[in-house]
Amino acid sequence: MDILERAKLLAGGGLFSDALAMLASGYTPRERRIEADMLRAEMLERSGRYEEATNLVEPIVRRSDVTASEQGRCHLTLGRVAAANGAFDETIGHPH
């Protein structure tokens, strides 16, 4: 089991800080970097590190090579950050 899969298991168990630490502890292959960055952004958002989450996910949203599912995950994270910051009008632009 690789680092990303271990981090997903930790995240699924609600261990967001541990998942972040796992992602930081090792190498992520280039072909899985977007997936790892999305998970990292989700864990940052869940840990209250909203600016870091936004800074990580915004470039992914602008990429032309991400899938609709990946776009959806990014917009969900951005919507949660906006809601946490009380910017409820902004959440409309990030369907969840």
mmCIF file of C-alpha atoms in Angstrom:
data_model
loop_
_atom_site.group_PDB
_atom_site.id
_atom_site.type_symbol
_atom_site.label_atom_id
_atom_site.label_comp_id
_atom_site.label_asym_id
_atom_site.label_seq_id
_atom_site.Cartn_x
_atom_site.Cartn_y
_atom_site.Cartn_z
ATOM 1 C CA MET A 1 0.000 0.000 0.000
ATOM 2 C CA ASP A 2 1.465 3.344 -1.021
ATOM 3 C CA ILE A 3 1.487 6.667 0.831
ATOM 4 C CA LEU A 4 -1.613 7.979 -0.921
ATOM 5 C CA GLU A 5 -3.674 4.886 -0.125
ATOM 6 C CA ARG A 6 -2.595 5.025 3.538
ATOM 7 C CA ALA A 7 -3.510 8.711 3.682
ATOM 8 C CA LYS A 8 -6.949 7.935 2.224
ATOM 9 C CA LEU A 9 -7.543 5.338 4.927
ATOM 10 C CA LEU A 10 -6.553 7.796 7.634
ATOM 11 C CA ALA A 11 -8.771 10.488 6.107
ATOM 12 C CA GLY A 12 -11.670 8.058 5.911
ATOM 13 C CA GLY A 13 -11.253 7.444 9.636
ATOM 14 C CA GLY A 14 -11.391 11.160 10.399
ATOM 15 C CA LEU A 15 -7.666 11.384 11.150
ATOM 16 C CA PHE A 16 -7.080 14.455 9.026
ATOM 17 C CA SER A 17 -3.808 15.598 10.617
ATOM 18 C CA ASP A 18 -2.422 12.074 10.378
ATOM 19 C CA ALA A 19 -3.446 11.915 6.714
ATOM 20 C CA LEU A 20 -1.622 15.195 6.073
ATOM 21 C CA ALA A 21 1.461 13.888 7.840
ATOM 22 C CA MET A 22 1.329 10.706 5.755
ATOM 23 C CA LEU A 23 1.118 12.702 2.527
ATOM 24 C CA ALA A 24 4.106 14.791 3.629
ATOM 25 C CA SER A 25 6.162 11.760 4.613
ATOM 26 C CA GLY A 26 6.866 10.308 1.229
ATOM 27 C CA TYR A 27 7.042 10.546 -2.512
ATOM 28 C CA THR A 28 3.930 10.750 -4.676
ATOM 29 C CA PRO A 29 4.382 9.600 -8.276
ATOM 30 C CA ARG A 30 3.756 12.281 -10.872
ATOM 31 C CA GLU A 31 0.704 10.492 -12.304
ATOM 32 C CA ARG A 32 -0.967 10.619 -8.876
ATOM 33 C CA ARG A 33 0.071 14.148 -7.913
ATOM 34 C CA ILE A 34 -3.311 15.757 -8.668
ATOM 35 C CA GLU A 35 -5.098 13.112 -6.627
ATOM 36 C CA ALA A 36 -2.660 13.622 -3.738
ATOM 37 C CA ASP A 37 -2.979 17.412 -3.913
ATOM 38 C CA MET A 38 -6.768 17.197 -3.860
ATOM 39 C CA LEU A 39 -6.676 14.937 -0.809
ATOM 40 C CA ARG A 40 -4.150 17.268 0.833
ATOM 41 C CA ALA A 41 -6.433 20.258 0.152
ATOM 42 C CA GLU A 42 -9.435 18.408 1.578
ATOM 43 C CA MET A 43 -7.478 17.543 4.725
ATOM 44 C CA LEU A 44 -6.259 21.122 5.083
ATOM 45 C CA GLU A 45 -9.846 22.361 4.813
ATOM 46 C CA ARG A 46 -11.028 19.834 7.397
ATOM 47 C CA SER A 47 -8.200 20.953 9.690
ATOM 48 C CA GLY A 48 -9.225 24.610 9.438
ATOM 49 C CA ARG A 49 -6.272 25.591 7.265
ATOM 50 C CA TYR A 50 -8.492 27.296 4.718
ATOM 51 C CA GLU A 51 -6.003 29.544 2.954
ATOM 52 C CA GLU A 52 -3.593 26.659 2.367
ATOM 53 C CA ALA A 53 -6.425 24.505 1.035
ATOM 54 C CA THR A 54 -7.557 27.241 -1.344
ATOM 55 C CA ASN A 55 -4.024 27.911 -2.571
ATOM 56 C CA LEU A 56 -3.565 24.230 -3.338
ATOM 57 C CA VAL A 57 -6.883 23.568 -5.069
ATOM 58 C CA GLU A 58 -7.330 26.719 -7.164
ATOM 59 C CA PRO A 59 -4.572 25.832 -9.661
ATOM 60 C CA ILE A 60 -6.080 22.361 -10.076
ATOM 61 C CA VAL A 61 -9.468 23.847 -10.986
ATOM 62 C CA ARG A 62 -7.850 25.879 -13.768
ATOM 63 C CA ARG A 63 -6.116 22.886 -15.350
ATOM 64 C CA SER A 64 -7.523 21.550 -18.599
ATOM 65 C CA ASP A 65 -6.541 17.940 -17.913
ATOM 66 C CA VAL A 66 -8.636 17.267 -14.797
ATOM 67 C CA THR A 67 -11.741 15.116 -14.928
ATOM 68 C CA ALA A 68 -15.254 16.265 -14.074
ATOM 69 C CA SER A 69 -15.009 14.270 -10.854
ATOM 70 C CA GLU A 70 -11.760 16.025 -9.908
ATOM 71 C CA GLN A 71 -13.327 19.396 -10.735
ATOM 72 C CA GLY A 72 -16.240 18.497 -8.487
ATOM 73 C CA ARG A 73 -13.969 17.631 -5.570
ATOM 74 C CA CYS A 74 -12.125 20.915 -6.005
ATOM 75 C CA HIS A 75 -15.341 22.946 -6.079
ATOM 76 C CA LEU A 76 -16.624 21.109 -3.009
ATOM 77 C CA THR A 77 -13.475 22.032 -1.106
ATOM 78 C CA LEU A 78 -13.670 25.658 -2.253
ATOM 79 C CA GLY A 79 -17.355 25.791 -1.302
ATOM 80 C CA ARG A 80 -16.623 24.447 2.175
ATOM 81 C CA VAL A 81 -13.866 27.011 2.640
ATOM 82 C CA ALA A 82 -16.203 29.813 1.538
ATOM 83 C CA ALA A 83 -18.920 28.589 3.910
ATOM 84 C CA ALA A 84 -16.466 28.312 6.801
ATOM 85 C CA ASN A 85 -15.419 31.897 6.145
ATOM 86 C CA GLY A 86 -19.050 33.039 6.137
ATOM 87 C CA ALA A 87 -19.004 33.844 2.433
ATOM 88 C CA PHE A 88 -22.224 32.017 1.680
ATOM 89 C CA ASP A 89 -22.787 33.879 -1.585
ATOM 90 C CA GLU A 90 -19.496 32.445 -2.859
ATOM 91 C CA THR A 91 -20.631 28.891 -2.157
ATOM 92 C CA ILE A 92 -23.155 29.238 -4.976
ATOM 93 C CA GLY A 93 -20.257 29.253 -7.433
ATOM 94 C CA HIS A 94 -18.940 26.050 -5.860
ATOM 95 C CA PRO A 95 -21.766 23.516 -5.958
ATOM 96 C CA HIS A 96 -21.650 20.828 -3.291
#
